[in-house]
PDB file of N, CA and C in Angstrom:
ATOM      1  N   UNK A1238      12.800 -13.325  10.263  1.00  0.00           N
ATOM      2  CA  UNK A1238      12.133 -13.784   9.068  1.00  0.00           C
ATOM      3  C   UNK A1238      11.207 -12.669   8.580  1.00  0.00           C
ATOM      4  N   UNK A1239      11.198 -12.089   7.162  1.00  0.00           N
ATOM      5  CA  UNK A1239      10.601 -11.025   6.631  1.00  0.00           C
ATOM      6  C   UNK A1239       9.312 -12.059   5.794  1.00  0.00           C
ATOM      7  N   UNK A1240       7.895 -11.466   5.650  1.00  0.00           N
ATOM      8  CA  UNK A1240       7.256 -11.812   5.061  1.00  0.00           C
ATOM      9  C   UNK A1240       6.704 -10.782   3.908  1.00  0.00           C
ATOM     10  N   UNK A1241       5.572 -10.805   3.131  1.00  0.00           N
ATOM     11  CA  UNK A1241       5.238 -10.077   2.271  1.00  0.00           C
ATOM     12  C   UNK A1241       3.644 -10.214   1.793  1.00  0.00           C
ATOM     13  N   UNK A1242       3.193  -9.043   1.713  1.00  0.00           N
ATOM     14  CA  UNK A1242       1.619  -9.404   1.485  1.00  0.00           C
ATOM     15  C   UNK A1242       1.333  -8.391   0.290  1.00  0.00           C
ATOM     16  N   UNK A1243       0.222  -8.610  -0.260  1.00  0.00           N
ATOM     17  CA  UNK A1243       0.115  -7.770  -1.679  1.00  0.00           C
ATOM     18  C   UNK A1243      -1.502  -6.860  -1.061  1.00  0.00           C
ATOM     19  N   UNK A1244      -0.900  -5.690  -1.648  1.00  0.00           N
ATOM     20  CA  UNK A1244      -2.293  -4.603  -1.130  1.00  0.00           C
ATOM     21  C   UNK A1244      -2.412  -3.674  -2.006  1.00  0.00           C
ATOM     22  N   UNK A1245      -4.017  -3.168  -1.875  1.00  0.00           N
ATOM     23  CA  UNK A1245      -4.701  -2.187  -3.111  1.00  0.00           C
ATOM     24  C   UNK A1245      -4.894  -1.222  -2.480  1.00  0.00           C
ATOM     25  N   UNK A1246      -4.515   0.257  -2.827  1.00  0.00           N
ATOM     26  CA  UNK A1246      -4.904   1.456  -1.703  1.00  0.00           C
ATOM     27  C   UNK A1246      -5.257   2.292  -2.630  1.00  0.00           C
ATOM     28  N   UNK A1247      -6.030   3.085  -2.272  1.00  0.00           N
ATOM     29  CA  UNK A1247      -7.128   4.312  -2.853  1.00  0.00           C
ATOM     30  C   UNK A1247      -6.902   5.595  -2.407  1.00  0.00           C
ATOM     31  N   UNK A1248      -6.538   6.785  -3.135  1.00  0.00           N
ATOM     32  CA  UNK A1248      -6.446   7.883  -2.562  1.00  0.00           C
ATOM     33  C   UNK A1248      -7.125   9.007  -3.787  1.00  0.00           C
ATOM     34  N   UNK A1249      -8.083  10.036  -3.001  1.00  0.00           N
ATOM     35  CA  UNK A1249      -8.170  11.086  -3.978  1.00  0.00           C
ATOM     36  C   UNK A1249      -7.501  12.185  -4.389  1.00  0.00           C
ATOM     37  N   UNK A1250      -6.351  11.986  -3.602  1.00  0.00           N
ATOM     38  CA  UNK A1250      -5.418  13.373  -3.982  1.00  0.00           C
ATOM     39  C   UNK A1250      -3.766  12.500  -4.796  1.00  0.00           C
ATOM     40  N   UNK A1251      -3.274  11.321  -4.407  1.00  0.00           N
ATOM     41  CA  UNK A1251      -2.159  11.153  -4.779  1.00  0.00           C
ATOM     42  C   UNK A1251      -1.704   9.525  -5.085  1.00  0.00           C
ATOM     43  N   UNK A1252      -1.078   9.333  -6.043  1.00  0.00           N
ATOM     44  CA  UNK A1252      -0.322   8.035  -5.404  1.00  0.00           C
ATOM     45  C   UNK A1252       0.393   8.001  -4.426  1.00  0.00           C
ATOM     46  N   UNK A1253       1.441   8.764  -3.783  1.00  0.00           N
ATOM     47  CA  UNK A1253       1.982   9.194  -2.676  1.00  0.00           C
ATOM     48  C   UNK A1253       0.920   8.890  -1.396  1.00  0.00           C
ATOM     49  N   UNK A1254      -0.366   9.859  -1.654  1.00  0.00           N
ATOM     50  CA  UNK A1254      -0.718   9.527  -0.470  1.00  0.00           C
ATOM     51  C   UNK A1254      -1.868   8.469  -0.624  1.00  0.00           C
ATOM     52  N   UNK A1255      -1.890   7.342  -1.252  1.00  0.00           N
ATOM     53  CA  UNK A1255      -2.277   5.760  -1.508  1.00  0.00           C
ATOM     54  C   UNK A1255      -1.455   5.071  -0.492  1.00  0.00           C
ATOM     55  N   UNK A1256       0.146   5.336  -0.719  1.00  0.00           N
ATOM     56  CA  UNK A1256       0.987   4.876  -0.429  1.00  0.00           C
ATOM     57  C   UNK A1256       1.399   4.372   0.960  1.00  0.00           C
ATOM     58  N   UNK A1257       0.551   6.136   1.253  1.00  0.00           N
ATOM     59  CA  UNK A1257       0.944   6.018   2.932  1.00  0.00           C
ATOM     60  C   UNK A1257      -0.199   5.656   3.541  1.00  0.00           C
ATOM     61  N   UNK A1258      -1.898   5.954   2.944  1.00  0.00           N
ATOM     62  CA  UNK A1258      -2.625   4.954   3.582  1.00  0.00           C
ATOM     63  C   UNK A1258      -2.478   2.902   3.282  1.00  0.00           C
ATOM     64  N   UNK A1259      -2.044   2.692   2.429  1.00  0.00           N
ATOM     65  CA  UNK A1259      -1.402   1.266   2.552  1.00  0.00           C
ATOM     66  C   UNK A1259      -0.881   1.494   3.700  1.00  0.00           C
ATOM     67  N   UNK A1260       0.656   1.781   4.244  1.00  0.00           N
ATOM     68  CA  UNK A1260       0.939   1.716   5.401  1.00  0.00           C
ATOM     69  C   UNK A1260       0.764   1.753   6.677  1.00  0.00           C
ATOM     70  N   UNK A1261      -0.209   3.193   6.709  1.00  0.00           N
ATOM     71  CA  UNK A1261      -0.906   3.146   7.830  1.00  0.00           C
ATOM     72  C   UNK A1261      -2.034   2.130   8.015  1.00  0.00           C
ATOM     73  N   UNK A1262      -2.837   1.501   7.070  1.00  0.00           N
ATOM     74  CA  UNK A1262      -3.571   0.601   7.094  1.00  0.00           C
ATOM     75  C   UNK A1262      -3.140  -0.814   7.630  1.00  0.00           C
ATOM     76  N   UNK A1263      -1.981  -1.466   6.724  1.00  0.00           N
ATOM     77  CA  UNK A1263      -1.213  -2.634   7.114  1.00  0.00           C
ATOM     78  C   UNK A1263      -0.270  -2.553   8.818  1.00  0.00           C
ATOM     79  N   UNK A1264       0.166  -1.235   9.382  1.00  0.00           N
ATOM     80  CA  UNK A1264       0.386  -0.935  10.247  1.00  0.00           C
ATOM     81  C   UNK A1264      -0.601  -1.213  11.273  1.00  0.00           C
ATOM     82  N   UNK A1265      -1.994  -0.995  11.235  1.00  0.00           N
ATOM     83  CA  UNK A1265      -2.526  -1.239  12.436  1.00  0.00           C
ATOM     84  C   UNK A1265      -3.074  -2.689  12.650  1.00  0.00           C
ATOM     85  N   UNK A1266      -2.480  -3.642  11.895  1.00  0.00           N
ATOM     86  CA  UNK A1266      -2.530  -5.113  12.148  1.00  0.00           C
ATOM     87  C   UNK A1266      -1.191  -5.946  11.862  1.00  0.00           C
ATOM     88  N   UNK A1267      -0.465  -5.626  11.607  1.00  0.00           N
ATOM     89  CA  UNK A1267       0.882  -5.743  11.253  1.00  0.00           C
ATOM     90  C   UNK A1267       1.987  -4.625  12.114  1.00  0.00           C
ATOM     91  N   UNK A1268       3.017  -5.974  12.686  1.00  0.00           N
ATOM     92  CA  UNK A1268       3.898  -4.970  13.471  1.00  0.00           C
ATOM     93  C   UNK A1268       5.289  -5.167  12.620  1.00  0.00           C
ATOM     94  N   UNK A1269       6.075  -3.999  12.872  1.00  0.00           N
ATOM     95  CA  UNK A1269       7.397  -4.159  12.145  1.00  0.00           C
ATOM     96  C   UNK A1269       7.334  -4.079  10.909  1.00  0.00           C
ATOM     97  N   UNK A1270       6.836  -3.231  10.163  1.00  0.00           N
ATOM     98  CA  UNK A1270       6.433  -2.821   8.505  1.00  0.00           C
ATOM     99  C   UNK A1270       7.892  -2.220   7.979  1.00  0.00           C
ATOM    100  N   UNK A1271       8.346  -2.628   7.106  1.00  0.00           N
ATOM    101  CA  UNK A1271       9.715  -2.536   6.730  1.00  0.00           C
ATOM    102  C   UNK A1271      10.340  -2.074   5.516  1.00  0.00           C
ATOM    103  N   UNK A1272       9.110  -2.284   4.277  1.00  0.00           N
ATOM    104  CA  UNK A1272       8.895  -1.652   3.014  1.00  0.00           C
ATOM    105  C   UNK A1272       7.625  -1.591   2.309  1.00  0.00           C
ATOM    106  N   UNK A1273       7.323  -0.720   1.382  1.00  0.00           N
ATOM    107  CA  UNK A1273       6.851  -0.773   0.554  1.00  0.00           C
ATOM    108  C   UNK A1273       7.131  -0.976  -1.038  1.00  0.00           C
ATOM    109  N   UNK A1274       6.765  -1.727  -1.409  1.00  0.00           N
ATOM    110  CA  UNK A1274       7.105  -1.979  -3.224  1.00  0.00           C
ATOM    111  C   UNK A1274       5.825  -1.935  -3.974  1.00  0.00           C
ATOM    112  N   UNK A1275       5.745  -0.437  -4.729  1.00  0.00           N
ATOM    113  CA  UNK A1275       4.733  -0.672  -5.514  1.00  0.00           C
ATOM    114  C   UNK A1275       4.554  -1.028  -7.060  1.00  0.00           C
ATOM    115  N   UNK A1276       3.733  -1.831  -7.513  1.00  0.00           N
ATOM    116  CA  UNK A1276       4.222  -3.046  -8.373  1.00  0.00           C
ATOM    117  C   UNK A1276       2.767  -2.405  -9.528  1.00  0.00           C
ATOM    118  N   UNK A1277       2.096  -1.809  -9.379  1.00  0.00           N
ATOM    119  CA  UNK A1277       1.385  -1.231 -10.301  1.00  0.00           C
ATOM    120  C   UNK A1277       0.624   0.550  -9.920  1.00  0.00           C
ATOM    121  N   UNK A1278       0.698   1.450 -10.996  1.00  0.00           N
ATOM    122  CA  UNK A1278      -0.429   2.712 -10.598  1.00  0.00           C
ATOM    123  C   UNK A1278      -1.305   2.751 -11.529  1.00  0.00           C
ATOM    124  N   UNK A1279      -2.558   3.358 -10.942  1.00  0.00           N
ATOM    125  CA  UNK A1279      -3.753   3.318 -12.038  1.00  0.00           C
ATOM    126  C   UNK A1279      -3.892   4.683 -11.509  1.00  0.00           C
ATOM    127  N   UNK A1280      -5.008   5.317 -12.919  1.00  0.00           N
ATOM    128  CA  UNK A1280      -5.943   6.359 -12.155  1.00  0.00           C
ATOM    129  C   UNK A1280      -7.456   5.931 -13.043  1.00  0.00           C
ATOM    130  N   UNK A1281      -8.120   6.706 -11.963  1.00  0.00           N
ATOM    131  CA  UNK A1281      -9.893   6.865 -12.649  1.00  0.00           C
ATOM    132  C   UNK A1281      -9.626   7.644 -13.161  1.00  0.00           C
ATOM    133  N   UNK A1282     -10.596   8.384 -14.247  1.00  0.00           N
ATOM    134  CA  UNK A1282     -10.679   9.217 -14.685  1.00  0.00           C
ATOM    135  C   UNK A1282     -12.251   9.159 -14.901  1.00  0.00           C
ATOM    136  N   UNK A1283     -12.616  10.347 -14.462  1.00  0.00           N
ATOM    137  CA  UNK A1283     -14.029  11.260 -15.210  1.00  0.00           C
ATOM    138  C   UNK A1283     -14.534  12.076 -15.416  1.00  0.00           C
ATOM    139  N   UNK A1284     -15.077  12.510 -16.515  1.00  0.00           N
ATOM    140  CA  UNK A1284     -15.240  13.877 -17.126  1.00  0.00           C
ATOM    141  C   UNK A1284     -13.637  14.316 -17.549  1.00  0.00           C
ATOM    142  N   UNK A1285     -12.942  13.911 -18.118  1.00  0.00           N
ATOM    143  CA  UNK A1285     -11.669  14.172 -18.477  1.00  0.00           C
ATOM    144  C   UNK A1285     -10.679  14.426 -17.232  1.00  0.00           C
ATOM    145  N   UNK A1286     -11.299  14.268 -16.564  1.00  0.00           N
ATOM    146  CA  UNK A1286      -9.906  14.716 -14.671  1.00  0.00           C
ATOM    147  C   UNK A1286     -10.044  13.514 -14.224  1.00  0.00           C
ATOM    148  N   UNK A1287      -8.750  13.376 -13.535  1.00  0.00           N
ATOM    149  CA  UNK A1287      -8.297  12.144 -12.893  1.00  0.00           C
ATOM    150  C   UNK A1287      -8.977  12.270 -11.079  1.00  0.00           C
ATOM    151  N   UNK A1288      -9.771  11.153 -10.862  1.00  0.00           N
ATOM    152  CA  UNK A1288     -10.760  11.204  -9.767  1.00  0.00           C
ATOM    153  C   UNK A1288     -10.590  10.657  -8.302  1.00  0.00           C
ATOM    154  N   UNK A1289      -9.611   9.227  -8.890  1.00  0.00           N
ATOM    155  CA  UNK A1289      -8.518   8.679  -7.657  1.00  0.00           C
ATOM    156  C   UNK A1289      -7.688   7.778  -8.598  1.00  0.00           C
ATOM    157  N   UNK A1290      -6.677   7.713  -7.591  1.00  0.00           N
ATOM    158  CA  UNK A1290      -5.151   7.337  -7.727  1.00  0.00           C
ATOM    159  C   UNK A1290      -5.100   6.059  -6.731  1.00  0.00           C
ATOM    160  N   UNK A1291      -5.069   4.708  -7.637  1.00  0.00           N
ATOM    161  CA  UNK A1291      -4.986   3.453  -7.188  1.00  0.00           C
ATOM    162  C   UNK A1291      -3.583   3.248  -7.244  1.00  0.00           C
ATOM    163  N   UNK A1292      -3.189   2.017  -6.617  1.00  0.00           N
ATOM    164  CA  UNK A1292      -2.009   1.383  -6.195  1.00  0.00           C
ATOM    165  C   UNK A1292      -2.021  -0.244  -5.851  1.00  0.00           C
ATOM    166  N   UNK A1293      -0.796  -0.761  -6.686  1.00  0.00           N
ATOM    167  CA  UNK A1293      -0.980  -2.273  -6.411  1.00  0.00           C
ATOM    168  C   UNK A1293       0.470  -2.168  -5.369  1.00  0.00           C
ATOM    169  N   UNK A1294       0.556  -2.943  -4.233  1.00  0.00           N
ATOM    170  CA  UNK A1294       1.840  -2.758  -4.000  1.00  0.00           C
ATOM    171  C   UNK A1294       1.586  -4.516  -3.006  1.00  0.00           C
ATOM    172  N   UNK A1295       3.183  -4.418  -2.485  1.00  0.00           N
ATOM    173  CA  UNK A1295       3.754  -5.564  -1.903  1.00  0.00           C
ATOM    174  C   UNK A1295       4.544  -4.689  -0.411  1.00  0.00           C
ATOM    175  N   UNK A1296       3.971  -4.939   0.504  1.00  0.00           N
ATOM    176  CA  UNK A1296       4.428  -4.368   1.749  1.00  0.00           C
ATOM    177  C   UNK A1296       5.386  -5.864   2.978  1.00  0.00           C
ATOM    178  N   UNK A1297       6.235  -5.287   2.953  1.00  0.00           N
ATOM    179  CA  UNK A1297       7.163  -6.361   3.600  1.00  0.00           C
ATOM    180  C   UNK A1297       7.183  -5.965   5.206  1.00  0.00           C
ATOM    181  N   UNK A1298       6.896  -7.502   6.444  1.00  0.00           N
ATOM    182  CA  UNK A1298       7.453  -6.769   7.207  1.00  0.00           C
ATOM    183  C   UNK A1298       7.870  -8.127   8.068  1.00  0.00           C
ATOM    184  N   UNK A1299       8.373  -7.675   8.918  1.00  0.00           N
ATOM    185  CA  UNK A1299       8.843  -8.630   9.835  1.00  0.00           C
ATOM    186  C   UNK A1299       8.460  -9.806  10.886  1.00  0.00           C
ATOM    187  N   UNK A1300       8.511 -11.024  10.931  1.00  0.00           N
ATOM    188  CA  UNK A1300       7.939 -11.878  11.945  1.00  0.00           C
ATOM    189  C   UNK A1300       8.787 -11.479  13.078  1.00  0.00           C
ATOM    190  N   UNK A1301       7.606 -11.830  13.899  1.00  0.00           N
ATOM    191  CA  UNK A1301       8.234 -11.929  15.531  1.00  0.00           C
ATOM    192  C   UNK A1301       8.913 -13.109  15.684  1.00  0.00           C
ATOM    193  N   UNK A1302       9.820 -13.511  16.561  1.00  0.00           N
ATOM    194  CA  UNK A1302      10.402 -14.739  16.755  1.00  0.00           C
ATOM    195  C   UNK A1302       9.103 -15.372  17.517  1.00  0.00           C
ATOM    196  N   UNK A1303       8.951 -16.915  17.255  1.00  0.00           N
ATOM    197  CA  UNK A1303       8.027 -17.562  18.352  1.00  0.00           C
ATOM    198  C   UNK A1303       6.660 -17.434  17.713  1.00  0.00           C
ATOM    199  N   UNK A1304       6.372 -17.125  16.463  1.00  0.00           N
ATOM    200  CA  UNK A1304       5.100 -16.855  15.369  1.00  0.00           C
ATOM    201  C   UNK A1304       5.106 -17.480  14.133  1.00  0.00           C
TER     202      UNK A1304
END
């Protein structure tokens, strides 16, 4: 049985690497992480430069049997 949870991740260098702190984040309480789907990108911006790179996403992962 696959489940799915919705998560916001913050990075100052990338959406890419938003991406992978979502994962590594949902990873250390969540076992069996199986995808990522990201379902919105933002950026800050200030002083005319982009400052961080937000992310809405949906991370899928797997139940254990017996949970």
């Amino acid at each position: 049985m696959l489940k799915v949870i919705e998560v916001l991740a913050e990075s100052e260098t990338s959406w890419e690497a938003a991406a992978r702190s979502a994962v590594e984040e949902a990873s250390r309480t969540l076992r069996n992480v199986r995808s990522i789907y990201i379902k919105n990108f933002e950026a800050q911006v200030a002083d005319d430069q982009i400052v961080s790179y937000r992310i809405n996403a949906k991370i899928t992962f797997e139940l254990e049997e017996g949970r």
